Amino acid sequence: MSAELARLADPEELGGPAVEAALLASGWSGERRNPSKSWATTWRRDGARAWVQGEGPVEVEFTLWFQEVEDDRPDSDTYLDDLYAAAAKIPEVVSQLRSGILGERLEEPEGEVADADSYVEHHAWRVMGKELLVGVEQDDTGTPVRLVVVLRKPGTVDDAAGEWL
C-alpha cells in the first residue's frame, strides 16, 4: 500500500486517470466504472478494495479490513466490539506507513482534518499537499465496520460525497 500511496501523493492534481494508472501499475484490478467517468471507480487486489470518488481532485479510499455486522446479535450494542477490534489495527497500519516510502514526507496536520468526527478512531497526516488518513468507520450500525486508508485533497470531503459508484 505504501508504494501506491507514494505514486498517488506525487501528482499535484489527484485525478481519476492518475489514480487508475497508479493502481494498474501496482497490480490492482478495476472492477466497475461509473458511466460518467473514463476511469474505473472500484478496484480490488489481494482481498483489499479501493474506491475512487469525486471529479477533479478525487478521493481514494482503500479498505484494508471489514467486518460485517451480524443481524442476529442478542445486544445491538455489541457491534462496538467490531469497532474496537478494527481500531486496534490502526497502530499497525500507522507503523507500516511511517516506515514505508512516504514515511519521511508524512507531516502531522495543523488542527483537525475534515470529517474526522465520522471516524470512530483515526490518525491523519499531510503529505505533499494532500490529507492521508487511517481510520475506522461505520456509516450505520447495520453496515460493515471498515479499516480504511484515505488520500484526498484537503477540504474536498463534501465534493466527493455520494460518488461511490
Short mmCIF file of C-alpha atoms in Angstrom, two decimals, residues 25-160:
data_model
loop_
_atom_site.label_atom_id
_atom_site.label_comp_id
_atom_site.label_asym_id
_atom_site.label_seq_id
_atom_site.Cartn_x
_atom_site.Cartn_y
_atom_site.Cartn_z
CA ALA A 25 0.87 -0.29 -12.23
CA SER A 26 0.55 -1.81 -8.75
CA GLY A 27 -1.47 -4.82 -9.90
CA TRP A 28 -4.96 -3.71 -8.87
CA SER A 29 -7.91 -4.88 -10.98
CA GLY A 30 -10.50 -2.31 -11.99
CA GLU A 31 -13.94 -3.76 -11.34
CA ARG A 32 -16.55 -1.17 -12.12
CA ARG A 33 -16.82 2.10 -13.97
CA ASN A 34 -19.26 4.91 -13.42
CA PRO A 35 -20.64 5.61 -16.93
CA SER A 36 -19.89 9.31 -16.49
CA LYS A 37 -16.18 8.71 -15.82
CA SER A 38 -13.38 7.50 -18.04
CA TRP A 39 -11.66 5.59 -15.20
CA ALA A 40 -12.61 2.63 -13.03
CA THR A 41 -14.14 3.67 -9.71
CA THR A 42 -13.85 0.39 -7.80
CA TRP A 43 -10.73 -1.75 -7.53
CA ARG A 44 -9.62 -4.99 -5.87
CA ARG A 45 -6.30 -6.65 -5.03
CA ASP A 46 -5.45 -9.42 -2.57
CA GLY A 47 -8.64 -9.00 -0.53
CA ALA A 48 -8.32 -5.22 -0.29
CA ARG A 49 -10.67 -2.84 -2.08
CA ALA A 50 -10.29 0.71 -3.32
CA TRP A 51 -12.82 3.34 -4.35
CA VAL A 52 -12.21 6.49 -6.36
CA GLN A 53 -14.72 9.23 -5.60
CA GLY A 54 -15.23 12.71 -6.99
CA GLU A 55 -14.44 14.54 -10.20
CA GLY A 56 -11.45 16.94 -10.40
CA PRO A 57 -9.38 16.18 -7.38
CA VAL A 58 -10.63 12.77 -6.34
CA GLU A 59 -10.59 10.94 -3.04
CA VAL A 60 -9.12 7.43 -2.94
CA GLU A 61 -10.25 5.13 -0.16
CA PHE A 62 -8.56 1.78 0.44
CA THR A 63 -10.47 -0.68 2.61
CA LEU A 64 -7.91 -2.90 4.32
CA TRP A 65 -10.28 -4.76 6.62
CA PHE A 66 -14.01 -5.03 7.05
CA GLN A 67 -16.31 -6.95 9.35
CA GLU A 68 -19.96 -7.49 8.55
CA VAL A 69 -22.33 -6.64 11.37
CA GLU A 70 -24.42 -9.64 12.27
CA ASP A 71 -28.17 -9.10 12.47
CA ASP A 72 -28.72 -11.86 14.99
CA ARG A 73 -26.66 -10.42 17.83
CA PRO A 74 -28.53 -10.50 21.12
CA ASP A 75 -27.46 -7.00 22.14
CA SER A 76 -27.42 -4.27 19.49
CA ASP A 77 -24.58 -2.51 21.31
CA THR A 78 -22.21 -5.46 20.80
CA TYR A 79 -21.30 -4.10 17.37
CA LEU A 80 -18.94 -1.84 19.34
CA ASP A 81 -16.69 -4.88 19.74
CA ASP A 82 -16.13 -4.85 15.97
CA LEU A 83 -15.30 -1.15 16.06
CA TYR A 84 -12.74 -1.61 18.81
CA ALA A 85 -11.23 -4.65 17.09
CA ALA A 86 -10.72 -2.59 13.94
CA ALA A 87 -9.37 0.39 15.90
CA ALA A 88 -6.78 -1.92 17.48
CA LYS A 89 -5.33 -2.43 13.98
CA ILE A 90 -4.69 1.29 13.38
CA PRO A 91 -1.27 1.39 15.14
CA GLU A 92 0.00 -1.42 12.89
CA VAL A 93 -1.07 0.42 9.72
CA VAL A 94 0.36 3.70 11.06
CA SER A 95 3.68 1.97 11.77
CA GLN A 96 3.79 0.49 8.27
CA LEU A 97 3.09 3.86 6.67
CA ARG A 98 5.71 5.64 8.80
CA SER A 99 8.34 3.05 7.91
CA GLY A 100 7.36 2.94 4.21
CA ILE A 101 8.21 5.04 1.20
CA LEU A 102 6.19 8.04 2.42
CA GLY A 103 7.47 7.90 5.99
CA GLU A 104 9.81 10.88 5.81
CA ARG A 105 7.23 13.02 3.98
CA LEU A 106 4.38 12.49 6.46
CA GLU A 107 3.65 15.65 8.42
CA GLU A 108 1.30 15.97 11.38
CA PRO A 109 -1.62 18.22 10.39
CA GLU A 110 -2.21 21.57 11.99
CA GLY A 111 -5.61 21.16 13.62
CA GLU A 112 -8.19 18.54 12.79
CA VAL A 113 -8.70 17.11 9.31
CA ALA A 114 -12.07 17.40 7.56
CA ASP A 115 -14.80 14.93 8.59
CA ALA A 116 -12.60 13.39 11.31
CA ASP A 117 -15.67 13.07 13.52
CA SER A 118 -17.13 10.50 11.12
CA TYR A 119 -14.37 8.06 12.13
CA VAL A 120 -14.54 6.06 15.34
CA GLU A 121 -10.77 6.44 15.66
CA HIS A 122 -8.21 7.78 13.21
CA HIS A 123 -4.71 9.08 12.59
CA ALA A 124 -4.03 11.70 9.92
CA TRP A 125 -1.13 13.41 8.19
CA ARG A 126 -0.44 15.87 5.42
CA VAL A 127 1.69 14.59 2.58
CA MET A 128 2.62 16.64 -0.48
CA GLY A 129 -0.38 18.94 -0.09
CA LYS A 130 -2.87 16.11 0.49
CA GLU A 131 -4.51 14.53 3.54
CA LEU A 132 -3.70 10.93 4.38
CA LEU A 133 -5.95 9.34 6.98
CA VAL A 134 -6.08 5.88 8.55
CA GLY A 135 -9.33 5.29 10.36
CA VAL A 136 -12.17 3.06 11.39
CA GLU A 137 -15.60 3.91 10.11
CA GLN A 138 -19.09 2.55 10.20
CA ASP A 139 -21.78 4.55 8.44
CA ASP A 140 -24.65 2.97 10.37
CA THR A 141 -24.98 0.25 13.00
CA GLY A 142 -26.18 -2.16 10.30
CA THR A 143 -23.30 -1.57 7.89
CA PRO A 144 -19.85 -3.21 7.92
CA VAL A 145 -17.09 -1.87 10.12
CA ARG A 146 -14.15 -0.83 7.93
CA LEU A 147 -10.49 -0.02 8.46
CA VAL A 148 -9.64 2.44 5.70
CA VAL A 149 -6.78 4.50 4.35
CA VAL A 150 -7.93 7.67 2.58
CA LEU A 151 -5.90 10.02 0.39
CA ARG A 152 -7.52 13.29 -0.70
CA LYS A 153 -7.06 16.97 -1.27
CA PRO A 154 -7.77 18.84 1.99
CA GLY A 155 -11.25 20.26 2.28
CA THR A 156 -12.80 18.25 -0.57
CA VAL A 157 -14.81 15.80 1.53
CA ASP A 158 -18.19 17.33 0.66
CA ASP A 159 -17.23 17.42 -3.03
CA ALA A 160 -16.71 13.63 -3.04
#
